[in-house]
């Protein structure tokens, strides 16, 4: 019985190895296609990430080392490219040799492209290239809603989300049981004389959820939708029977209690810790109500 098991194992083993090798080749080919696409788009940080995956996939193939060196060269990091070039010289000759020689000559000539994106490069000799996605906290302001806070994320690949809350101090106005209507009628005074003083507060609060998308380091675009809630409060004076004033209170106007759709869009500038934002918001799809806002905050990297 044991002999039969060994025979079956030895018979199946070549097929298992073949399937494993083919799967590895498919993975490598897919990575190579992604690398070529990133090179065509000039996304050299992306090339570095993919080249690192190529090396992990098959350390005996030269593509991962070559593309790592090529990306570092295009990022203006010639010194970081040379260890990969040294490793390539120890490997067997391949069809990449002409390209490797050309890159070798460029590196030895001292040519350095030094593009701006290197300022945002996080490089660890042990972990390789890494772009850290970040979370942010920002405080926003516009002329009608001076208090706002936004929390969310900005990713280097794909979309991320954010949440924003804005409002003014008037939305926190305390009102009792007395209410008013837009025609001036006052209710809930328990048969006491009352009159409006003419002072009106308009309270507004907004809640927005949206997404962020990287355009190019350090610029992100954001867009969101949510709810705009507004209320109106009237100052009312209450009088005793003898005509003496009991003081003023705030009464809520029951006819002004609006919920409207809100959309917004803008841009975020993030400098690895310092965060700026600016954009516009539109309430009720009424372009006469378009508002401009700005914000400042900070961000921190996520592992």
PDB file of N, CA, C and O in Angstrom, residues 85-131:
ATOM      1  N   UNK A  85      21.880  47.644 -10.471  1.00  0.00           N
ATOM      2  CA  UNK A  85      22.736  47.453 -11.639  1.00  0.00           C
ATOM      3  C   UNK A  85      23.878  46.486 -11.324  1.00  0.00           C
ATOM      4  O   UNK A  85      24.250  45.648 -12.157  1.00  0.00           O
ATOM      5  N   UNK A  86      24.442  46.585 -10.127  1.00  0.00           N
ATOM      6  CA  UNK A  86      25.504  45.656  -9.726  1.00  0.00           C
ATOM      7  C   UNK A  86      24.993  44.223  -9.702  1.00  0.00           C
ATOM      8  O   UNK A  86      25.702  43.284 -10.085  1.00  0.00           O
ATOM      9  N   UNK A  87      23.762  44.048  -9.253  1.00  0.00           N
ATOM     10  CA  UNK A  87      23.181  42.707  -9.217  1.00  0.00           C
ATOM     11  C   UNK A  87      22.952  42.182 -10.636  1.00  0.00           C
ATOM     12  O   UNK A  87      23.163  40.988 -10.906  1.00  0.00           O
ATOM     13  N   UNK A  88      22.542  43.061 -11.545  1.00  0.00           N
ATOM     14  CA  UNK A  88      22.295  42.650 -12.929  1.00  0.00           C
ATOM     15  C   UNK A  88      23.573  42.165 -13.606  1.00  0.00           C
ATOM     16  O   UNK A  88      23.544  41.250 -14.438  1.00  0.00           O
ATOM     17  N   UNK A  89      24.713  42.767 -13.258  1.00  0.00           N
ATOM     18  CA  UNK A  89      25.982  42.363 -13.881  1.00  0.00           C
ATOM     19  C   UNK A  89      26.369  40.933 -13.508  1.00  0.00           C
ATOM     20  O   UNK A  89      27.110  40.276 -14.232  1.00  0.00           O
ATOM     21  N   UNK A  90      25.859  40.452 -12.383  1.00  0.00           N
ATOM     22  CA  UNK A  90      26.180  39.095 -11.935  1.00  0.00           C
ATOM     23  C   UNK A  90      25.257  38.041 -12.545  1.00  0.00           C
ATOM     24  O   UNK A  90      25.496  36.849 -12.393  1.00  0.00           O
ATOM     25  N   UNK A  91      24.197  38.494 -13.229  1.00  0.00           N
ATOM     26  CA  UNK A  91      23.216  37.562 -13.778  1.00  0.00           C
ATOM     27  C   UNK A  91      23.581  37.176 -15.207  1.00  0.00           C
ATOM     28  O   UNK A  91      24.401  37.827 -15.869  1.00  0.00           O
ATOM     29  N   UNK A  92      22.977  36.103 -15.701  1.00  0.00           N
ATOM     30  CA  UNK A  92      23.243  35.635 -17.063  1.00  0.00           C
ATOM     31  C   UNK A  92      22.733  36.651 -18.083  1.00  0.00           C
ATOM     32  O   UNK A  92      21.815  37.428 -17.813  1.00  0.00           O
ATOM     33  N   UNK A  93      23.319  36.597 -19.279  1.00  0.00           N
ATOM     34  CA  UNK A  93      22.909  37.517 -20.332  1.00  0.00           C
ATOM     35  C   UNK A  93      21.490  37.197 -20.797  1.00  0.00           C
ATOM     36  O   UNK A  93      21.100  36.036 -20.908  1.00  0.00           O
ATOM     37  N   UNK A  94      20.736  38.262 -21.077  1.00  0.00           N
ATOM     38  CA  UNK A  94      19.351  38.110 -21.526  1.00  0.00           C
ATOM     39  C   UNK A  94      19.068  39.130 -22.620  1.00  0.00           C
ATOM     40  O   UNK A  94      19.932  39.935 -22.993  1.00  0.00           O
ATOM     41  N   UNK A  95      17.827  39.123 -23.110  1.00  0.00           N
ATOM     42  CA  UNK A  95      17.439  40.071 -24.156  1.00  0.00           C
ATOM     43  C   UNK A  95      17.370  41.504 -23.635  1.00  0.00           C
ATOM     44  O   UNK A  95      17.289  42.451 -24.416  1.00  0.00           O
ATOM     45  N   UNK A  96      17.410  41.672 -22.307  1.00  0.00           N
ATOM     46  CA  UNK A  96      17.403  43.014 -21.733  1.00  0.00           C
ATOM     47  C   UNK A  96      18.788  43.656 -21.720  1.00  0.00           C
ATOM     48  O   UNK A  96      18.920  44.826 -21.354  1.00  0.00           O
ATOM     49  N   UNK A  97      19.819  42.903 -22.097  1.00  0.00           N
ATOM     50  CA  UNK A  97      21.193  43.411 -22.000  1.00  0.00           C
ATOM     51  C   UNK A  97      21.409  44.755 -22.706  1.00  0.00           C
ATOM     52  O   UNK A  97      22.079  45.638 -22.153  1.00  0.00           O
ATOM     53  N   UNK A  98      20.877  44.963 -23.932  1.00  0.00           N
ATOM     54  CA  UNK A  98      21.073  46.283 -24.570  1.00  0.00           C
ATOM     55  C   UNK A  98      20.484  47.427 -23.744  1.00  0.00           C
ATOM     56  O   UNK A  98      21.095  48.496 -23.632  1.00  0.00           O
ATOM     57  N   UNK A  99      19.307  47.198 -23.163  1.00  0.00           N
ATOM     58  CA  UNK A  99      18.685  48.234 -22.334  1.00  0.00           C
ATOM     59  C   UNK A  99      19.479  48.451 -21.048  1.00  0.00           C
ATOM     60  O   UNK A  99      19.626  49.584 -20.581  1.00  0.00           O
ATOM     61  N   UNK A 100      19.982  47.350 -20.492  1.00  0.00           N
ATOM     62  CA  UNK A 100      20.780  47.458 -19.267  1.00  0.00           C
ATOM     63  C   UNK A 100      22.055  48.252 -19.535  1.00  0.00           C
ATOM     64  O   UNK A 100      22.453  49.111 -18.741  1.00  0.00           O
ATOM     65  N   UNK A 101      22.693  47.983 -20.685  1.00  0.00           N
ATOM     66  CA  UNK A 101      23.918  48.711 -21.044  1.00  0.00           C
ATOM     67  C   UNK A 101      23.623  50.203 -21.236  1.00  0.00           C
ATOM     68  O   UNK A 101      24.387  51.066 -20.790  1.00  0.00           O
ATOM     69  N   UNK A 102      22.502  50.500 -21.895  1.00  0.00           N
ATOM     70  CA  UNK A 102      22.137  51.901 -22.122  1.00  0.00           C
ATOM     71  C   UNK A 102      21.908  52.629 -20.797  1.00  0.00           C
ATOM     72  O   UNK A 102      22.376  53.756 -20.603  1.00  0.00           O
ATOM     73  N   UNK A 103      21.206  51.965 -19.871  1.00  0.00           N
ATOM     74  CA  UNK A 103      20.961  52.573 -18.565  1.00  0.00           C
ATOM     75  C   UNK A 103      22.258  52.719 -17.784  1.00  0.00           C
ATOM     76  O   UNK A 103      22.478  53.729 -17.096  1.00  0.00           O
ATOM     77  N   UNK A 104      23.145  51.730 -17.914  1.00  0.00           N
ATOM     78  CA  UNK A 104      24.446  51.784 -17.249  1.00  0.00           C
ATOM     79  C   UNK A 104      25.244  53.003 -17.716  1.00  0.00           C
ATOM     80  O   UNK A 104      25.861  53.718 -16.917  1.00  0.00           O
ATOM     81  N   UNK A 105      25.216  53.259 -19.021  1.00  0.00           N
ATOM     82  CA  UNK A 105      25.943  54.411 -19.572  1.00  0.00           C
ATOM     83  C   UNK A 105      25.358  55.728 -19.063  1.00  0.00           C
ATOM     84  O   UNK A 105      26.089  56.676 -18.764  1.00  0.00           O
ATOM     85  N   UNK A 106      24.041  55.787 -18.967  1.00  0.00           N
ATOM     86  CA  UNK A 106      23.403  57.010 -18.470  1.00  0.00           C
ATOM     87  C   UNK A 106      23.783  57.277 -17.016  1.00  0.00           C
ATOM     88  O   UNK A 106      24.067  58.419 -16.633  1.00  0.00           O
ATOM     89  N   UNK A 107      23.780  56.218 -16.225  1.00  0.00           N
ATOM     90  CA  UNK A 107      24.123  56.379 -14.810  1.00  0.00           C
ATOM     91  C   UNK A 107      25.577  56.812 -14.642  1.00  0.00           C
ATOM     92  O   UNK A 107      25.890  57.661 -13.799  1.00  0.00           O
ATOM     93  N   UNK A 108      26.464  56.245 -15.441  1.00  0.00           N
ATOM     94  CA  UNK A 108      27.885  56.591 -15.341  1.00  0.00           C
ATOM     95  C   UNK A 108      28.183  57.986 -15.874  1.00  0.00           C
ATOM     96  O   UNK A 108      29.193  58.597 -15.511  1.00  0.00           O
ATOM     97  N   UNK A 109      27.303  58.492 -16.734  1.00  0.00           N
ATOM     98  CA  UNK A 109      27.517  59.837 -17.278  1.00  0.00           C
ATOM     99  C   UNK A 109      27.176  60.923 -16.263  1.00  0.00           C
ATOM    100  O   UNK A 109      27.468  62.097 -16.475  1.00  0.00           O
ATOM    101  N   UNK A 110      26.532  60.506 -15.168  1.00  0.00           N
ATOM    102  CA  UNK A 110      26.154  61.481 -14.141  1.00  0.00           C
ATOM    103  C   UNK A 110      24.853  62.182 -14.430  1.00  0.00           C
ATOM    104  O   UNK A 110      24.435  63.080 -13.699  1.00  0.00           O
ATOM    105  N   UNK A 111      24.187  61.782 -15.510  1.00  0.00           N
ATOM    106  CA  UNK A 111      22.904  62.400 -15.861  1.00  0.00           C
ATOM    107  C   UNK A 111      21.874  62.079 -14.787  1.00  0.00           C
ATOM    108  O   UNK A 111      21.764  60.953 -14.320  1.00  0.00           O
ATOM    109  N   UNK A 112      21.108  63.094 -14.390  1.00  0.00           N
ATOM    110  CA  UNK A 112      20.137  62.920 -13.313  1.00  0.00           C
ATOM    111  C   UNK A 112      18.904  63.750 -13.625  1.00  0.00           C
ATOM    112  O   UNK A 112      18.971  64.970 -13.679  1.00  0.00           O
ATOM    113  N   UNK A 113      17.777  63.077 -13.833  1.00  0.00           N
ATOM    114  CA  UNK A 113      16.558  63.802 -14.210  1.00  0.00           C
ATOM    115  C   UNK A 113      15.977  64.584 -13.040  1.00  0.00           C
ATOM    116  O   UNK A 113      15.467  65.676 -13.204  1.00  0.00           O
ATOM    117  N   UNK A 114      15.997  63.991 -11.865  1.00  0.00           N
ATOM    118  CA  UNK A 114      15.590  64.699 -10.654  1.00  0.00           C
ATOM    119  C   UNK A 114      14.211  65.311 -10.710  1.00  0.00           C
ATOM    120  O   UNK A 114      14.045  66.491 -10.476  1.00  0.00           O
ATOM    121  N   UNK A 115      13.160  64.541 -11.022  1.00  0.00           N
ATOM    122  CA  UNK A 115      11.821  65.104 -11.094  1.00  0.00           C
ATOM    123  C   UNK A 115      11.314  65.457  -9.700  1.00  0.00           C
ATOM    124  O   UNK A 115      11.799  64.957  -8.695  1.00  0.00           O
ATOM    125  N   UNK A 116      10.321  66.334  -9.643  1.00  0.00           N
ATOM    126  CA  UNK A 116       9.839  66.863  -8.369  1.00  0.00           C
ATOM    127  C   UNK A 116       9.255  65.794  -7.466  1.00  0.00           C
ATOM    128  O   UNK A 116       9.223  65.947  -6.262  1.00  0.00           O
ATOM    129  N   UNK A 117       8.783  64.697  -8.050  1.00  0.00           N
ATOM    130  CA  UNK A 117       8.094  63.689  -7.252  1.00  0.00           C
ATOM    131  C   UNK A 117       9.012  63.039  -6.222  1.00  0.00           C
ATOM    132  O   UNK A 117       8.550  62.437  -5.271  1.00  0.00           O
ATOM    133  N   UNK A 118      10.327  63.181  -6.372  1.00  0.00           N
ATOM    134  CA  UNK A 118      11.245  62.571  -5.415  1.00  0.00           C
ATOM    135  C   UNK A 118      11.098  63.181  -4.028  1.00  0.00           C
ATOM    136  O   UNK A 118      11.469  62.564  -3.039  1.00  0.00           O
ATOM    137  N   UNK A 119      10.577  64.386  -3.933  1.00  0.00           N
ATOM    138  CA  UNK A 119      10.393  65.017  -2.622  1.00  0.00           C
ATOM    139  C   UNK A 119       9.459  64.193  -1.737  1.00  0.00           C
ATOM    140  O   UNK A 119       9.557  64.209  -0.522  1.00  0.00           O
ATOM    141  N   UNK A 120       8.558  63.454  -2.369  1.00  0.00           N
ATOM    142  CA  UNK A 120       7.558  62.712  -1.618  1.00  0.00           C
ATOM    143  C   UNK A 120       7.882  61.221  -1.548  1.00  0.00           C
ATOM    144  O   UNK A 120       7.044  60.409  -1.203  1.00  0.00           O
ATOM    145  N   UNK A 121       9.111  60.861  -1.896  1.00  0.00           N
ATOM    146  CA  UNK A 121       9.494  59.461  -1.946  1.00  0.00           C
ATOM    147  C   UNK A 121       9.871  58.960  -0.560  1.00  0.00           C
ATOM    148  O   UNK A 121      10.664  59.571   0.144  1.00  0.00           O
ATOM    149  N   UNK A 122       9.295  57.844  -0.147  1.00  0.00           N
ATOM    150  CA  UNK A 122       9.666  57.192   1.105  1.00  0.00           C
ATOM    151  C   UNK A 122      10.444  55.935   0.746  1.00  0.00           C
ATOM    152  O   UNK A 122       9.884  55.004   0.170  1.00  0.00           O
ATOM    153  N   UNK A 123      11.719  55.897   1.070  1.00  0.00           N
ATOM    154  CA  UNK A 123      12.539  54.754   0.679  1.00  0.00           C
ATOM    155  C   UNK A 123      13.229  54.165   1.892  1.00  0.00           C
ATOM    156  O   UNK A 123      13.845  54.864   2.690  1.00  0.00           O
ATOM    157  N   UNK A 124      13.111  52.865   2.020  1.00  0.00           N
ATOM    158  CA  UNK A 124      13.765  52.120   3.078  1.00  0.00           C
ATOM    159  C   UNK A 124      14.584  51.024   2.396  1.00  0.00           C
ATOM    160  O   UNK A 124      14.025  50.215   1.651  1.00  0.00           O
ATOM    161  N   UNK A 125      15.908  50.955   2.610  1.00  0.00           N
ATOM    162  CA  UNK A 125      16.724  49.952   1.927  1.00  0.00           C
ATOM    163  C   UNK A 125      16.251  48.520   2.158  1.00  0.00           C
ATOM    164  O   UNK A 125      16.454  47.656   1.320  1.00  0.00           O
ATOM    165  N   UNK A 126      15.618  48.263   3.303  1.00  0.00           N
ATOM    166  CA  UNK A 126      15.155  46.907   3.598  1.00  0.00           C
ATOM    167  C   UNK A 126      13.778  46.632   2.999  1.00  0.00           C
ATOM    168  O   UNK A 126      13.500  45.554   2.513  1.00  0.00           O
ATOM    169  N   UNK A 127      12.896  47.640   3.037  1.00  0.00           N
ATOM    170  CA  UNK A 127      11.522  47.443   2.576  1.00  0.00           C
ATOM    171  C   UNK A 127      11.313  47.907   1.143  1.00  0.00           C
ATOM    172  O   UNK A 127      10.303  47.598   0.528  1.00  0.00           O
ATOM    173  N   UNK A 128      12.286  48.658   0.598  1.00  0.00           N
ATOM    174  CA  UNK A 128      12.138  49.167  -0.755  1.00  0.00           C
ATOM    175  C   UNK A 128      11.285  50.422  -0.786  1.00  0.00           C
ATOM    176  O   UNK A 128      11.111  51.106   0.212  1.00  0.00           O
ATOM    177  N   UNK A 129      10.732  50.704  -1.961  1.00  0.00           N
ATOM    178  CA  UNK A 129       9.948  51.919  -2.133  1.00  0.00           C
ATOM    179  C   UNK A 129       8.576  51.758  -1.507  1.00  0.00           C
ATOM    180  O   UNK A 129       7.977  50.700  -1.544  1.00  0.00           O
ATOM    181  N   UNK A 130       8.089  52.812  -0.915  1.00  0.00           N
ATOM    182  CA  UNK A 130       6.749  52.746  -0.356  1.00  0.00           C
ATOM    183  C   UNK A 130       6.118  54.129  -0.324  1.00  0.00           C
ATOM    184  O   UNK A 130       6.727  55.084   0.135  1.00  0.00           O
ATOM    185  N   UNK A 131       4.904  54.217  -0.831  1.00  0.00           N
ATOM    186  CA  UNK A 131       4.114  55.430  -0.728  1.00  0.00           C
ATOM    187  C   UNK A 131       3.054  55.192   0.333  1.00  0.00           C
ATOM    188  O   UNK A 131       2.265  54.261   0.233  1.00  0.00           O
TER     189      UNK A 131
END
